[in-house]
XYZ file of C-alpha atoms in Angstrom:
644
model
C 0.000 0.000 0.000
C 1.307 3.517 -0.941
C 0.573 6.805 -0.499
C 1.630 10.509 -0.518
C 4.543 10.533 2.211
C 3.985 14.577 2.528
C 0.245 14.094 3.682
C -1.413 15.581 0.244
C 0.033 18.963 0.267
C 0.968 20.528 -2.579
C 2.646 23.814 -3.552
C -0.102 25.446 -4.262
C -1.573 25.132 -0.821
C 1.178 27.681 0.343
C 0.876 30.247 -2.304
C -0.795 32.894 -0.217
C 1.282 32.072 2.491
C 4.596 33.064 -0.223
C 2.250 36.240 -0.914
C 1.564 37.049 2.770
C -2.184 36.686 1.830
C -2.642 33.475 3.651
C -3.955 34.461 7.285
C -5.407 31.073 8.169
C -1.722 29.333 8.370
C -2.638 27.153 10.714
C -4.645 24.941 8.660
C -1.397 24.366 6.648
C 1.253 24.284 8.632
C 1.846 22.221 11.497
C 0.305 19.044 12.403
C -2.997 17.694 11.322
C -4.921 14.462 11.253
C -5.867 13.865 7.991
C -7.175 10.973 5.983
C -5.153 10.597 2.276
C -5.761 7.973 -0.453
C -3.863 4.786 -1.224
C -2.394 3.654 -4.327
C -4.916 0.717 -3.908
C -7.847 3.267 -3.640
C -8.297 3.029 0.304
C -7.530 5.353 2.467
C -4.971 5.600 5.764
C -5.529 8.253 8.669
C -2.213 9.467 10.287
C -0.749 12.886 11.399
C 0.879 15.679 8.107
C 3.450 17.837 9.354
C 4.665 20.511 7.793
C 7.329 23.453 8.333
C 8.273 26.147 6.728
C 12.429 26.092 6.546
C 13.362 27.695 2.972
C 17.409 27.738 3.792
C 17.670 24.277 5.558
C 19.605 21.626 3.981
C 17.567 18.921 5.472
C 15.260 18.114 7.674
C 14.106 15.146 9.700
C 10.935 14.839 11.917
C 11.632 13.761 15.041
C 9.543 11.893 17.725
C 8.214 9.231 20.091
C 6.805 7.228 17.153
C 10.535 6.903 15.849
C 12.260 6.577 19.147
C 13.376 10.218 18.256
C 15.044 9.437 15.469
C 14.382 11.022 12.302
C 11.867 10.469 9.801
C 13.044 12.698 6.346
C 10.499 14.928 5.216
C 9.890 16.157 1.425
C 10.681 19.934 0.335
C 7.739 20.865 -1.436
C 9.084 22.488 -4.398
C 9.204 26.089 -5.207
C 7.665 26.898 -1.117
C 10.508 26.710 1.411
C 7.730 24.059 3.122
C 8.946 20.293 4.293
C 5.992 17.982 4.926
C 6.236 14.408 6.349
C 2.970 12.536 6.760
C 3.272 9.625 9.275
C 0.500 6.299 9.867
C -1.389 6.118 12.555
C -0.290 8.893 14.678
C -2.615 11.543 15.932
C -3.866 13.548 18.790
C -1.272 13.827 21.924
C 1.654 12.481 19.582
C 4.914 14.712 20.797
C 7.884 15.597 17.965
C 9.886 18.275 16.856
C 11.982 19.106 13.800
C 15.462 18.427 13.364
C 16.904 21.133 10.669
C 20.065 20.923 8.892
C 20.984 25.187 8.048
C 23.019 26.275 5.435
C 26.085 25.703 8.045
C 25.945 22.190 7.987
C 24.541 22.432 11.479
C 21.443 20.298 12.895
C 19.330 22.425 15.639
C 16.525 20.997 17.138
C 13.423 23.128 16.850
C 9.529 23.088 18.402
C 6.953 23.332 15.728
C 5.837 27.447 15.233
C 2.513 26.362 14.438
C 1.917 23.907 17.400
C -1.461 24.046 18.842
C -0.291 22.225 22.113
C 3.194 22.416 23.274
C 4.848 20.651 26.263
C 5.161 23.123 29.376
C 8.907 23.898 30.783
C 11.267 22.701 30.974
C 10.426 20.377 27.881
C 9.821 21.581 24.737
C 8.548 19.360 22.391
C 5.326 20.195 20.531
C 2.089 18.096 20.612
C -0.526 16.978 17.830
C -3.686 17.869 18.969
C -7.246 18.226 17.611
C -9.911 20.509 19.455
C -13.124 18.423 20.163
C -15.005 21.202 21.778
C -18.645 22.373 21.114
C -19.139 25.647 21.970
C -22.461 27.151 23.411
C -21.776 30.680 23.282
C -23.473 31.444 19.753
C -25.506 33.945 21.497
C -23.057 35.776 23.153
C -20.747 35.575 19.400
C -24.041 37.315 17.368
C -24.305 40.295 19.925
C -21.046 40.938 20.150
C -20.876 41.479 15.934
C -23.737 43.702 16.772
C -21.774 45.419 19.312
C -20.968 49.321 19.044
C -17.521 49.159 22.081
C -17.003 52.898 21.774
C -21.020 53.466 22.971
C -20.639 50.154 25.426
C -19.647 50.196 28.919
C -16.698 48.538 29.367
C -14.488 47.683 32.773
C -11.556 45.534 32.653
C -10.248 43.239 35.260
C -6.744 42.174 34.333
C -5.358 39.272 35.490
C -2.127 36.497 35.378
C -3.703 33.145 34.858
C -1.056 31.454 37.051
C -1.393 33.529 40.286
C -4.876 34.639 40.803
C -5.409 31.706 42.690
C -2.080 29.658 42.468
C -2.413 25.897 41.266
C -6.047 26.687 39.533
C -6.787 24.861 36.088
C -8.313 26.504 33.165
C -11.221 24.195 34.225
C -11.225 25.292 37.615
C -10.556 29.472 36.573
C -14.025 28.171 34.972
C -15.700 28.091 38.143
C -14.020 30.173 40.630
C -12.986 33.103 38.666
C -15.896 33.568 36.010
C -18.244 33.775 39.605
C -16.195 36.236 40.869
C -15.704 38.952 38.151
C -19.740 38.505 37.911
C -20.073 39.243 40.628
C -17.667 42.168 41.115
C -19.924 43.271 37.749
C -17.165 43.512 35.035
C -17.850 43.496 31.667
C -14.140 42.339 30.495
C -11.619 40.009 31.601
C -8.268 40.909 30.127
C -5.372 37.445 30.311
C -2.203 38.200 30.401
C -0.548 36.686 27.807
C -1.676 32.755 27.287
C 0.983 31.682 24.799
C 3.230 29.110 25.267
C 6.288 30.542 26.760
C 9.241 28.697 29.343
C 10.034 31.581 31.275
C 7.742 32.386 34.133
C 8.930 35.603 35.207
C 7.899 36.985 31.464
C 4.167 36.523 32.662
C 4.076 35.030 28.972
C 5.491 38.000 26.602
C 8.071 36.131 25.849
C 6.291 34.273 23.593
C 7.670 30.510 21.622
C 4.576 28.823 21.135
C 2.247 31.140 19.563
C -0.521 28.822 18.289
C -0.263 27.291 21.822
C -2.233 28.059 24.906
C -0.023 27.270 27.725
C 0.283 23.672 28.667
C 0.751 25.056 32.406
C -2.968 24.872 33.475
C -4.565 22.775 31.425
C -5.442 21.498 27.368
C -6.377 23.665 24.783
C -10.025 22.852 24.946
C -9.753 23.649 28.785
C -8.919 26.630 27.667
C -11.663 27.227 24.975
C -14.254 25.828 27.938
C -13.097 28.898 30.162
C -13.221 31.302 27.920
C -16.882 30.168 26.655
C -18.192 29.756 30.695
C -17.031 33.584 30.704
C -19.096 34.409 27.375
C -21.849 32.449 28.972
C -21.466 35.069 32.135
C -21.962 38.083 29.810
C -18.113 38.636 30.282
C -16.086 39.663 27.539
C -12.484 38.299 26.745
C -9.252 40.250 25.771
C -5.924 38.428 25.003
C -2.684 40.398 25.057
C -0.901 39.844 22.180
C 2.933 39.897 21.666
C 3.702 40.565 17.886
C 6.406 43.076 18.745
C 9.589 40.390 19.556
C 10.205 37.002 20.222
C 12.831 35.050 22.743
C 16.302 33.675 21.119
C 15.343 30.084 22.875
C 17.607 27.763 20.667
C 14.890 25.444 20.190
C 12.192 28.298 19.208
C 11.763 30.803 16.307
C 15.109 32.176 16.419
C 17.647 31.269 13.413
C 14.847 28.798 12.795
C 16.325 27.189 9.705
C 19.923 28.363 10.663
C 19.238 32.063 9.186
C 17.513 35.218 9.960
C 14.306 33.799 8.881
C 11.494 35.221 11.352
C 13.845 38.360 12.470
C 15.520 40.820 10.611
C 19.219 39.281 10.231
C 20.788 42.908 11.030
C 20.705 43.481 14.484
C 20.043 47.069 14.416
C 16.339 46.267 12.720
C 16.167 42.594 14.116
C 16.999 42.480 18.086
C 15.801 44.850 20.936
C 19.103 44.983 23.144
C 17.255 46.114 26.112
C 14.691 43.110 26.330
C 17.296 40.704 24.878
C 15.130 39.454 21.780
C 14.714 39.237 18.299
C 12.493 41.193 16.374
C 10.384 40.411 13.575
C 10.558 41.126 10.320
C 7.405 42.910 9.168
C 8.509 42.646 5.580
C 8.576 39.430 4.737
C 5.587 38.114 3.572
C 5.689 34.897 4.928
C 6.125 36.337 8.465
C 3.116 38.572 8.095
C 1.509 36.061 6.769
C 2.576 33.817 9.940
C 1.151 36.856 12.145
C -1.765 37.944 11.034
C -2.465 34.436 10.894
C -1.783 34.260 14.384
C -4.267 37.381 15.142
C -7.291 35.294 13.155
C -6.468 32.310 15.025
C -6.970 33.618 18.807
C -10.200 35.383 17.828
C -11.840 32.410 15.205
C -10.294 29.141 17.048
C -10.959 30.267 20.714
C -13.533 32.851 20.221
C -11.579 35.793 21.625
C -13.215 39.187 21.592
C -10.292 40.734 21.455
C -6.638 41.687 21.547
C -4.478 43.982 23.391
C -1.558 44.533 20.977
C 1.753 44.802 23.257
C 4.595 47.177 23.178
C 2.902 48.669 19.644
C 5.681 51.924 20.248
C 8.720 49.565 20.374
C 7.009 48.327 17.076
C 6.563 51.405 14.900
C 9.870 53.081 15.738
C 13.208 52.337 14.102
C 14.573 54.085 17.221
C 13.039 52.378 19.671
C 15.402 52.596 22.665
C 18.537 53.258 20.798
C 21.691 55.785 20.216
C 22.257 57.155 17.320
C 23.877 55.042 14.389
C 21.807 51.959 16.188
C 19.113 52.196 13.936
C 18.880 51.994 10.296
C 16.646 55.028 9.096
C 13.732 54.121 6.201
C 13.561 54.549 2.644
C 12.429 58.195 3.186
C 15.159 59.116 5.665
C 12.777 58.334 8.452
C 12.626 56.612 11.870
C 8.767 55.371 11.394
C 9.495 51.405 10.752
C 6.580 51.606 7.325
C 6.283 47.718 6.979
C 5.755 47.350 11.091
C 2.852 50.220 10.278
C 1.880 48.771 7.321
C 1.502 45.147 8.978
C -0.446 46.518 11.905
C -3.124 47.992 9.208
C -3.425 45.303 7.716
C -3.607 43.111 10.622
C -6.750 45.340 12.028
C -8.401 45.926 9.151
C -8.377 42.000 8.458
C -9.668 41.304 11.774
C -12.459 43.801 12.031
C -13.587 42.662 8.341
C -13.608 39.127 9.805
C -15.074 39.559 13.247
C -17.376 42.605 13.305
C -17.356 43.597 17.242
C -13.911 42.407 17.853
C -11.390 44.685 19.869
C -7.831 45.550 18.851
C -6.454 47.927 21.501
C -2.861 49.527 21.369
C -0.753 49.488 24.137
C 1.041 52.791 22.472
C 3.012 55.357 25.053
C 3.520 57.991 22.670
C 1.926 60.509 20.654
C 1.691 58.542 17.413
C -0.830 59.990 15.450
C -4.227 58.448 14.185
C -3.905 54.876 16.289
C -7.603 54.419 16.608
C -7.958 56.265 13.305
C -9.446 54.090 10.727
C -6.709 52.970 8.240
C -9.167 54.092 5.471
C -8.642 57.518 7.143
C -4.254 56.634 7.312
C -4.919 55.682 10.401
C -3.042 52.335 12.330
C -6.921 50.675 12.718
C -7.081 50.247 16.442
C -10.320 50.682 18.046
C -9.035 51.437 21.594
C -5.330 52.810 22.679
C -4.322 52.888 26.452
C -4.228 56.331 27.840
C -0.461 55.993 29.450
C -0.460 60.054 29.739
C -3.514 59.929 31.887
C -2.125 56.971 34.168
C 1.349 58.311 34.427
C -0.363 61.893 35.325
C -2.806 60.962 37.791
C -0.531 57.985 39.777
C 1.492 61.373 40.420
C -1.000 63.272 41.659
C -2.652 60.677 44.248
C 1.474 59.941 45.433
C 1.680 63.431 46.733
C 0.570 64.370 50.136
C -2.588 65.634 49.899
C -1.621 69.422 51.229
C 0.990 69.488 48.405
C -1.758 68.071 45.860
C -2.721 71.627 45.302
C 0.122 72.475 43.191
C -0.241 69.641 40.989
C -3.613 70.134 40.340
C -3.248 70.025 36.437
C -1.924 66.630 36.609
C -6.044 65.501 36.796
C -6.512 68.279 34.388
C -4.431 68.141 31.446
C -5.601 64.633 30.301
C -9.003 66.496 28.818
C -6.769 68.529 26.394
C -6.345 65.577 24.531
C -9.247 62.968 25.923
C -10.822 63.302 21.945
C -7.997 62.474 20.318
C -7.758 58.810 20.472
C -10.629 55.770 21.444
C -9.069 55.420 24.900
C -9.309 53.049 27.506
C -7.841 54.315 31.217
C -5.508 51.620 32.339
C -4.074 50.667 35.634
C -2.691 47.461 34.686
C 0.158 45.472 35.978
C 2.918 47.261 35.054
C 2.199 49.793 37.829
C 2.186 47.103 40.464
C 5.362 45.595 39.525
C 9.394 46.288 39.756
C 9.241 48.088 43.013
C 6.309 50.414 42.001
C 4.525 48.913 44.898
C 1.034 48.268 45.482
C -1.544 51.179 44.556
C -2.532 51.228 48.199
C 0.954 52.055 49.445
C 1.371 54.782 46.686
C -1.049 56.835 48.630
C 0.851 58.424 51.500
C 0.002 58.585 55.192
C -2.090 56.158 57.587
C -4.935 53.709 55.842
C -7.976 55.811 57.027
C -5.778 58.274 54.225
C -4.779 55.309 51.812
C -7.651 53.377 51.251
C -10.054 57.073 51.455
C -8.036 58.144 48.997
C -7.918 55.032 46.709
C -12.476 54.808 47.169
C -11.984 58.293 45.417
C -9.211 57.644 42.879
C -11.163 54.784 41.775
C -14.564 57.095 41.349
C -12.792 59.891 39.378
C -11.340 56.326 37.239
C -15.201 54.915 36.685
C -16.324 58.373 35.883
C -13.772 59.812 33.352
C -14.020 59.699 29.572
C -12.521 56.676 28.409
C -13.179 52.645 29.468
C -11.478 51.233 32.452
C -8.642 48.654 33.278
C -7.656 47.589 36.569
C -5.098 44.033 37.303
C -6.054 41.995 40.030
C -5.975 42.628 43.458
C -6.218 46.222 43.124
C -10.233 45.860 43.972
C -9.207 44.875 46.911
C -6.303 46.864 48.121
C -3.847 44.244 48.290
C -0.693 45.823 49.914
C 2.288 43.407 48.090
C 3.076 44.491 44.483
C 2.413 41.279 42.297
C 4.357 38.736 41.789
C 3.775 35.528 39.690
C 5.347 33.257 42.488
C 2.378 33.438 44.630
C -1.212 34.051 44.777
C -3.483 37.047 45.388
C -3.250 37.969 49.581
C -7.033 36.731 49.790
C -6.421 36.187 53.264
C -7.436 40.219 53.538
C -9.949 40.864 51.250
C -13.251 40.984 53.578
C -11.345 43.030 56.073
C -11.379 46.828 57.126
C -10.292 48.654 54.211
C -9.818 45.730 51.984
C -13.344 44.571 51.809
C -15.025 47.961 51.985
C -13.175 48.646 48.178
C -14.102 45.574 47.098
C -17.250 46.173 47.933
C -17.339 49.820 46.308
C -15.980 48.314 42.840
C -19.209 45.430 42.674
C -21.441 48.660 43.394
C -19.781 51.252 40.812
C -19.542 48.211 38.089
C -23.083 47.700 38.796
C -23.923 51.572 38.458
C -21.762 52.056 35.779
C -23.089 49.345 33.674
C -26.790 50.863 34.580
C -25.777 54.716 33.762
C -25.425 55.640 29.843
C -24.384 59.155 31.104
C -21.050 57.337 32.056
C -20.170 55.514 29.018
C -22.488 56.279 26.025
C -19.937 59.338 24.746
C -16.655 58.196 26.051
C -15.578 59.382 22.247
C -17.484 62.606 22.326
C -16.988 66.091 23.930
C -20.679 66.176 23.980
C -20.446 63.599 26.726
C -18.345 65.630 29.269
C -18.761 69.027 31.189
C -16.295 70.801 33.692
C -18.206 72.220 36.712
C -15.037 72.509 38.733
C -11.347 72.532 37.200
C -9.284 74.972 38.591
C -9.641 74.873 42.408
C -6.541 73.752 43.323
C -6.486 74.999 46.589
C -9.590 72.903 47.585
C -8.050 69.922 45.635
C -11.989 69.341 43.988
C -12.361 68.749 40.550
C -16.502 68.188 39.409
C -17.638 67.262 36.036
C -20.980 66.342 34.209
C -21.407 62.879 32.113
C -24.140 62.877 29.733
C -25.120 60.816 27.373
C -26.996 63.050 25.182
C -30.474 61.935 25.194
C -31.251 63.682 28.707
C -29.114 61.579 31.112
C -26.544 63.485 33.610
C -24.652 62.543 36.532
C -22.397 64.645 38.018
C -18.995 63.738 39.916
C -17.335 65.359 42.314
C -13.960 64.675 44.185
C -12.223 65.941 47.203
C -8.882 64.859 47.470
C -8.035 67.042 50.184
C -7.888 65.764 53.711
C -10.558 68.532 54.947
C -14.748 68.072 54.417
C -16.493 70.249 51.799
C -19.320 70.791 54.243
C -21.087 73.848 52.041
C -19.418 73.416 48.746
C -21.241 75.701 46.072
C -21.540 74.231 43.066
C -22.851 74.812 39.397
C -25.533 72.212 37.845
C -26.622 72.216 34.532
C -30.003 71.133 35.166
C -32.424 72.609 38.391
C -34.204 69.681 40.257
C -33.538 67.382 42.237
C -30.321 65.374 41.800
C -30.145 61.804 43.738
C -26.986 60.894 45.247
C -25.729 57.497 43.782
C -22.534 57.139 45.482
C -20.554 58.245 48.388
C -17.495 56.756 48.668
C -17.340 57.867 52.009
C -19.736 55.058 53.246
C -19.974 52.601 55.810
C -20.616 50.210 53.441
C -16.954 51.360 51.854
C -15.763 51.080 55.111
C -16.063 54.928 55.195
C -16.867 57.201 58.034
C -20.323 57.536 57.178
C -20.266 61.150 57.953
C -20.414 63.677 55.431
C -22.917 63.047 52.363
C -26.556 64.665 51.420
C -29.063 62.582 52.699
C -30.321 60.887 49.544
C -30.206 64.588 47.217
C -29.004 67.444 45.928
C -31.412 70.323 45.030
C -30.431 72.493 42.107
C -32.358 75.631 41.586
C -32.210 78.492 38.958
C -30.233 81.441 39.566
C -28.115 79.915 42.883
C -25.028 79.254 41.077
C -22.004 80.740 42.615
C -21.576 82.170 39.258
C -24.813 84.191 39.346
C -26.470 82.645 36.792
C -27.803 79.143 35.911
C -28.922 76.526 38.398
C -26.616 75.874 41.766
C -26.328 73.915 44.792
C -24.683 73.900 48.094
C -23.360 69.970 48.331
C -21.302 68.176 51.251
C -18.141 66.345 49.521
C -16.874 63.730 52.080
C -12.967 64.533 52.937
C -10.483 62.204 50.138
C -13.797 61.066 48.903
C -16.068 61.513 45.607
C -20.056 61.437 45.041
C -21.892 60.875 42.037
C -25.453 62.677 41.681
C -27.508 61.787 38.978
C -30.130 63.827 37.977
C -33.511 62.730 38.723
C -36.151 64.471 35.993
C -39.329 62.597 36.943
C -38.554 64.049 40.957
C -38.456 67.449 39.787
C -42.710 68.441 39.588
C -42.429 67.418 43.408
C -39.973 69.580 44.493
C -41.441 71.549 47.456
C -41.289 75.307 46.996
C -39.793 75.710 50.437
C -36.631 73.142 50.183
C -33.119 74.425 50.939
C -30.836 73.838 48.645
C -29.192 70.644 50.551
């Protein structure tokens, strides 16, 4: 009996990968169970793998069903590809390639396209074949309805490995989808999944990109958390690494004994700070291999979305070096073109394939046009993290809050550009990490100050244009900065302090999600009105949120140490405006002492500005309320009511 030893595929299966148009890869490449013909007219089921590994020599595949010996595989002509097809073998089979480079050499490498990889130390790849049925079709055909910018949207962050240490992907299935419904996110946000052998990288070190780490589970294990969350009503965001790889001898790097992923001159092809390669953006067969990659997250394990990392270090040629470290474009320039051209490309292919998905830049400088529209020369993105506003306000909450007053424009400034970009606020990981400390213990003073201080930075967050981000363990104050070796300090999250913000982040998710005025024109200046910017001496900033049909709630913030007892105060609206939150409650583990009983009572011609409606309110001390107008309370407003 004979048959096709390279599995049935041909040369012209990897055209559009040659032309960079092929960004489904991963039904070439890689291992597959197939069924092929006979010469007799049967048929035999085994395993096709297939590399791509134009400059090699040779190569052999290598695995348990040959005693790790060396089976040859067939160059397919004209592609670069080698494809072996082997009898018999299928899911859970383990191999790798042995490649022969243009040196003579033999390097042992881990399949790129692996769907299932060994965890570290090993390294081998693993055939595998998804069984899964999913039962999230309902959740899939709102979400292409889905308009994000209008949405509300609040992220929780999190490291898969060290929310609760030791959980499964099965288990994260129970414990942590109840938990971020019930804290009332709409978003989870995973650290990078990817297959990667160094802990410490939290996974952006990337060598198994087709791979969901082997670390807490299979890749259906996987694919059953992620569609428990959609079941939830919780959203999922992957970060995603496309900016550099890790030399690993056994990964991408030199992958056929040459420059074949990176760029081969290391002034384009390695980032000398992080100690990796980068890739190169203008090779077609790399694009092809990436955008592929992209496509594959969001159509094989229905993720809504990905949060593109280190996007700067990507469209730079500068990027963290000297001069004469950098090799300038054709124009004379330092914007890499093919990294900007890729990342079009990539986003526009993604949003024409999955209306409602999310690609959000983590960018962290003024590039212009991110979350432009690439039909509009814009990069495509539909969100970009607001790094001015975090790096601006962490400053502002650090300083003792008498010297707060001459910083004032540090919570200010971030409106001068709020419209510019589709942004999402973040306060992710990388602020709790490297001896930043915990967000808690950025706040100076005694905890009655810290975790006061924290109820309010956390309103002014929830309240401000833009969507919100937060990494675990920040809802509930944890004091450590994180770690991957251990766990979340649950051990303190129901007491003083602790539970009383864990408490106020399930109540302004749950307000949030229930308030349009707070989310409807995140995008819009139409959506946002100062009714206190410049008292710095007071250390109160106030703003309206509106979402244009007739909704308002206003926000207010003390972030001084002293009560606003009799604070006058501009409304755009008279009536009667109902207190929503005080952060200042006992329920917050506030003192319970300073609020408005229930309302707020605007009237015509009391503004502190003579004209327009005003109202005296009571702003707790290092606290924030939110009053949201109440229209249908108005007609019973007694004649004789003060105006608190």
């Amino acid at each position: 009996m004979g048959y096709d030893l390279a599995g049935g595929l041909t040369g012209w299966d990897m055209e559009g990968f040659q032309s960079g148009g092929d960004t489904e890869l991963w039904k070439r490449l890689g291992a597959h169970v197939v069924t092929i013909p006979t010469d007799d007219g049967g048929t035999v089921t085994g395993t096709r793998f297939s590399v791509w590994a134009p400059n090699a020599q040779a190569v052999q595949l290598i695995g348990e069903f040959n005693y790790w010996g060396g089976d040859e595989m067939y160059r397919l002509p004209g592609t670069g590809v080698w494809s072996r097809f082997i009898e018999d073998r299928g899911t859970d089979t383990l191999y790798k390639f042995r490649i022969q480079g243009p040196d003579g050499v033999w390097r042992e490498k881990a399949d790129p396209m692996a769907t299932f990889c060994e965890s570290a130390p090993s390294t081998a790849s693993i055939v595998y074949e998804s069984q899964y049925i999913w039962s999230d079709d309902e959740w899939i055909a709102r979400r292409e309805k889905a308009q994000a910018h209008q949405e509300p949207m609040s992220i929780y962050e999190l490291h898969l490995g060290s929310w609760r240490k030791g959980l499964t992907y099965l288990e994260l299935a129970d414990e942590l989808v109840e938990y971020v419904k019930w804290q009332g996110y709409t978003h989870v946000e995973f650290m990078p999944v990817s297959e990667h052998p160094f802990e410490p990288s939290w996974g952006y070190q990337v060598t198994g990109y087709f791979a969901p780490t082997s670390r807490f589970g299979r890749p259906d294990d996987f694919r059953h958390l992620v569609d428990t969350l959609h079941q939830a009503g919780i959203g999922v965001i992957l970060d995603w690494v496309p900016g550099h790889f890790p030399k690993d001898e056994w990964a991408l790097g030199r992958f056929d004994g040459t420059a074949l992923y990176e760029h081969a001159d290391p002034r384009q092809g390695e980032h000398m700070d992080w100690g990796t390669y980068i890739f190169n953006y203008g090779r077609n067969e790399v694009k092809s291999f990436l955008v592929s990659n992209a496509l594959y997250w969001v159509s094989e394990f229905h993720i809504d979305g990905l949060r593109v990392d280190a996007v700067a270090s990507m469209l730079y040629l500068d990027y963290s070096r000297k001069e004469g470290e950098w090799v300038p474009n054709v124009f004379g320039g330092r914007e890499n073109l093919e990294a900007i051209d890729f990342l079009r490309y990539t986003n526009k292919h993604l949003y024409e394939r999955h209306p409602g998905v999310l690609m959000i830049a983590e960018e962290s400088t003024s590039f212009p046009g991110v979350t432009r529209p690439v039909h509009h020369d814009g990069l495509g993105f539909g969100f970009k993290w607001n790094m001015g506003w975090m790096n601006d306000s962490l400053r502002y909450i650090e300083e003792d809050p008498v010297n707060r007053q001459y910083n004032h424009h540090l919570m200010t400034f971030a409106m001068v550009y709020a419209y510019s970009e589709n942004f999402i606020l973040p306060i992710s990981h990388d602020e709790v990490v490297h001896g930043k400390g915990s967000m808690v213990n950025k706040v100076p003073q005694d905890d009655w100050r810290k975790f006061a201080t924290m109820r309010a930075f956390y309103a002014y967050m929830w309240s401000f244009p833009g969507k919100q981000l937060i990494f675990m363990g920040q809802e509930f104050g944890q004091r450590s900065e994180f770690s991957e070796e251990r766990g979340l300090e649950w051990w303190v999250a129901d007491m003083w302090g602790h539970g009383g913000l864990k408490r106020l982040f399930k109540d302004m998710n749950d307000i949030y999600r229930n308030e349009p005025a707070l989310y409807a024109l995140d995008s819009d200046p139409a959506g946002f009105e100062w009714i206190a910017s410049d008292d710095a001496a007071g250390n109160v900033f106030a703003w309206v949120r509106t979402d244009g049909v007739g909704n308002k709630v206003a926000c207010l913030f003390n972030f001084s140490a002293e009560p606003k007892n009799t604070y006058g105060i501009w409304l755009p609206q008279a009536g009667v405006w109902k207190e929503i939150l005080n952060t200042d409650s006992p329920a917050y583990d506030g003192d319970g002492n300073f609020g408005n009983y229930g309302q707020v009572i605007a009237r015509e011609g009391a503004s502190p500005w003579g004209d327009g409606a005003g109202a005296t309110v009571c702003i707790p001390p290092l606290g924030a309320i939110w009053l949201k107008y109440d229209a249908s309370a108005t007609a019973e407003l007694p004649g004789d009511m003060g105006l608190a």
